[in-house]
Amino acid sequence: MVMSMLAPDTIAAISTAPGEAGIAVIRLSGPDAFAIADRVVASKTKPSDAPPRTMLYGHVKNPLEPGDAAVDEVILLLFRAPHSYTCEDVVEIQGHGGRVAAHRILRAVLACGARSAEPGEFTRRAFLNGRIDLLQAEAVADLIGAQSERAAAVAIDQLGGSLSSSIQALYDCLINLSADIEATMDFVDDELPPTTIGGLIARLQTARGQVTSLVQTWHEGHLLREGARVVIAGEPNVGKSTLMNRLLERDRSIVTDIPGTTRDTIEEQLILAEIPIRLIDTAGLRDADCRVEREGIRRAEDAIRTADVFIYMVDAAGGLTTEDAARLAAADPSRCLVIVNKCDLGTRISESAIDGGLKVVRASLLRDPDVTAIKTALIGVLGVREGVPPHAVISERHFAVLTGALAELDQAEGALCDPGNDGALLAAEHLRAVLESLGEITGREYSTELLDAIFSRFCIGK
């Protein structure tokens, strides 16, 4: 269980991004937050005497610097424990933006006894002090790192407790199921009605279905959080760079009729169907004499192997080469989109020439800049469902834990189907393992190593 673990020290950090801005926020949290504010800020009312959840106007001064010159003109926001983000005493100092001004305030705060916060330490304290669970803590990082409106909406949904509620309901269901299974151990096999075991198995299967539904949200979660690597590949002069420019709606890649123009991977970002896309243009695939071009081709092949989806382009007028046919025959339909380009010049590629379940779009990119059909097909290959309201989706960490839980549930069901060989006892043991897994997701069960891994990806100041 998560217990209150109020820290003995007071931490401080700049909570706003570096660079020019109107305001910078320096946050303090811990038992000495108000005492430090008293020493640092000169105002009509001492921060420690002010009512909680109020604002004070004043000037920051560094007591360790000579003279009495003000460091900055500031506004203070005051929060008394436990009514704050961390459940500790919190003071937020709002000064002028910019790297120099904010760091001058931070230096004054540190000089008066605060410690520099570690990445994610404010949110870590919020978790350890019981304000949020681990799923909600992860949602904070997801919200900060969101690259699309949908990703932000999903993070807000998780921060509000949607995914936590689903996991908690499943946890409660399995607690009751485990208790009922263990209760059957008080009966000999002859005394236990057959319908009892059947009912327990049915409840177990229902729980398994709920876990499976959560696991199936991983792909969407992966796309929203990490985005998708989409690689444009094909032989020289099939229109790869033209497609890159059409999708980006600007001239990013150089387009010429000279084979081998693109010699290195060119990467750009775009948002498609609320999914962050890392779009990669690559060198034309062919046997090249030039050592530089060969290196570009090697990088292109590496990019194809690591792509979530690769767009393979072919020349309609030139027809499929032997190499094209071999690559398409080996392509996985779940991660390959074929673009038959230059159809305005005539085509030597029939509808049946490309099979194997590959999605094919015909285009004339030089004459027709509209790539709506290509975008729609790409969304389909990525497996993105448009128009679906934002909902809870799991992360890579949750996926690994829940996949293990599914295996334990399968073994529990198998044990219940064979009650004569201590089946109930074995099933109860497997369910205990599932409960521990669910507890690890929400933070009911955690280790220092787990927390370090999660909060190390947070920014300092959050």
PDB file of C-alpha atoms in Angstrom, residues 232-235 237-251 253 255-256 279 281 311-317 337-346 361-378:
ATOM      1  CA  ILE A 232       9.106   6.111 -47.938  1.00  0.00           C
ATOM      2  CA  ALA A 233      11.088   3.598 -49.995  1.00  0.00           C
ATOM      3  CA  GLY A 234      11.485   2.377 -53.532  1.00  0.00           C
ATOM      4  CA  GLU A 235      13.832   2.414 -56.485  1.00  0.00           C
ATOM      5  CA  ASN A 237      12.980   8.226 -59.553  1.00  0.00           C
ATOM      6  CA  VAL A 238       9.660   6.698 -58.502  1.00  0.00           C
ATOM      7  CA  GLY A 239       8.519   9.879 -56.729  1.00  0.00           C
ATOM      8  CA  LYS A 240       9.596   9.312 -53.122  1.00  0.00           C
ATOM      9  CA  SER A 241      10.763  12.870 -52.516  1.00  0.00           C
ATOM     10  CA  THR A 242       7.717  14.264 -54.308  1.00  0.00           C
ATOM     11  CA  LEU A 243       5.471  12.288 -51.962  1.00  0.00           C
ATOM     12  CA  MET A 244       7.454  13.555 -48.982  1.00  0.00           C
ATOM     13  CA  ASN A 245       6.860  17.139 -50.093  1.00  0.00           C
ATOM     14  CA  ARG A 246       3.174  16.548 -50.835  1.00  0.00           C
ATOM     15  CA  LEU A 247       2.537  15.051 -47.406  1.00  0.00           C
ATOM     16  CA  LEU A 248       4.410  17.876 -45.670  1.00  0.00           C
ATOM     17  CA  GLU A 249       2.811  20.488 -47.940  1.00  0.00           C
ATOM     18  CA  ARG A 250       6.183  22.155 -48.496  1.00  0.00           C
ATOM     19  CA  ASP A 251       9.380  21.514 -50.447  1.00  0.00           C
ATOM     20  CA  SER A 253      13.238  17.051 -50.194  1.00  0.00           C
ATOM     21  CA  VAL A 255      13.281  16.603 -56.472  1.00  0.00           C
ATOM     22  CA  THR A 256      15.157  16.024 -59.758  1.00  0.00           C
ATOM     23  CA  LEU A 279       8.179  10.717 -41.944  1.00  0.00           C
ATOM     24  CA  ASP A 281      12.490   9.880 -47.111  1.00  0.00           C
ATOM     25  CA  ILE A 311       5.401   3.171 -48.131  1.00  0.00           C
ATOM     26  CA  TYR A 312       6.845   1.322 -51.111  1.00  0.00           C
ATOM     27  CA  MET A 313       6.627   3.278 -54.364  1.00  0.00           C
ATOM     28  CA  VAL A 314       6.755   1.878 -57.873  1.00  0.00           C
ATOM     29  CA  ASP A 315       6.701   3.472 -61.340  1.00  0.00           C
ATOM     30  CA  ALA A 316       3.438   2.694 -63.157  1.00  0.00           C
ATOM     31  CA  ALA A 317       4.885   3.521 -66.570  1.00  0.00           C
ATOM     32  CA  LEU A 337       1.435   0.536 -48.263  1.00  0.00           C
ATOM     33  CA  VAL A 338       2.154   0.409 -52.004  1.00  0.00           C
ATOM     34  CA  ILE A 339       1.929   3.568 -54.107  1.00  0.00           C
ATOM     35  CA  VAL A 340       1.790   3.045 -57.876  1.00  0.00           C
ATOM     36  CA  ASN A 341       2.925   6.480 -59.060  1.00  0.00           C
ATOM     37  CA  LYS A 342       3.105   8.233 -62.469  1.00  0.00           C
ATOM     38  CA  CYS A 343      -0.178   6.734 -63.634  1.00  0.00           C
ATOM     39  CA  ASP A 344      -0.689   9.804 -65.851  1.00  0.00           C
ATOM     40  CA  LEU A 345       2.114   8.467 -68.063  1.00  0.00           C
ATOM     41  CA  GLY A 346       0.331   5.169 -68.617  1.00  0.00           C
ATOM     42  CA  VAL A 361      -3.056   3.344 -54.076  1.00  0.00           C
ATOM     43  CA  ARG A 362      -2.574   4.691 -57.604  1.00  0.00           C
ATOM     44  CA  ALA A 363      -1.361   8.257 -57.954  1.00  0.00           C
ATOM     45  CA  SER A 364       0.045  10.923 -60.265  1.00  0.00           C
ATOM     46  CA  LEU A 365       1.931  13.043 -57.777  1.00  0.00           C
ATOM     47  CA  LEU A 366       3.469  15.552 -60.205  1.00  0.00           C
ATOM     48  CA  ARG A 367       0.159  16.380 -61.890  1.00  0.00           C
ATOM     49  CA  ASP A 368      -2.211  15.878 -58.963  1.00  0.00           C
ATOM     50  CA  PRO A 369      -0.988  17.231 -55.596  1.00  0.00           C
ATOM     51  CA  ASP A 370      -4.013  15.829 -53.725  1.00  0.00           C
ATOM     52  CA  VAL A 371      -2.756  13.042 -51.457  1.00  0.00           C
ATOM     53  CA  THR A 372      -6.013  12.506 -49.535  1.00  0.00           C
ATOM     54  CA  ALA A 373      -6.346   8.922 -50.753  1.00  0.00           C
ATOM     55  CA  ILE A 374      -2.761   8.171 -49.711  1.00  0.00           C
ATOM     56  CA  LYS A 375      -3.330   9.651 -46.247  1.00  0.00           C
ATOM     57  CA  THR A 376      -6.520   7.618 -45.825  1.00  0.00           C
ATOM     58  CA  ALA A 377      -4.756   4.418 -46.843  1.00  0.00           C
ATOM     59  CA  LEU A 378      -1.829   5.165 -44.521  1.00  0.00           C
TER      60      LEU A 378
END
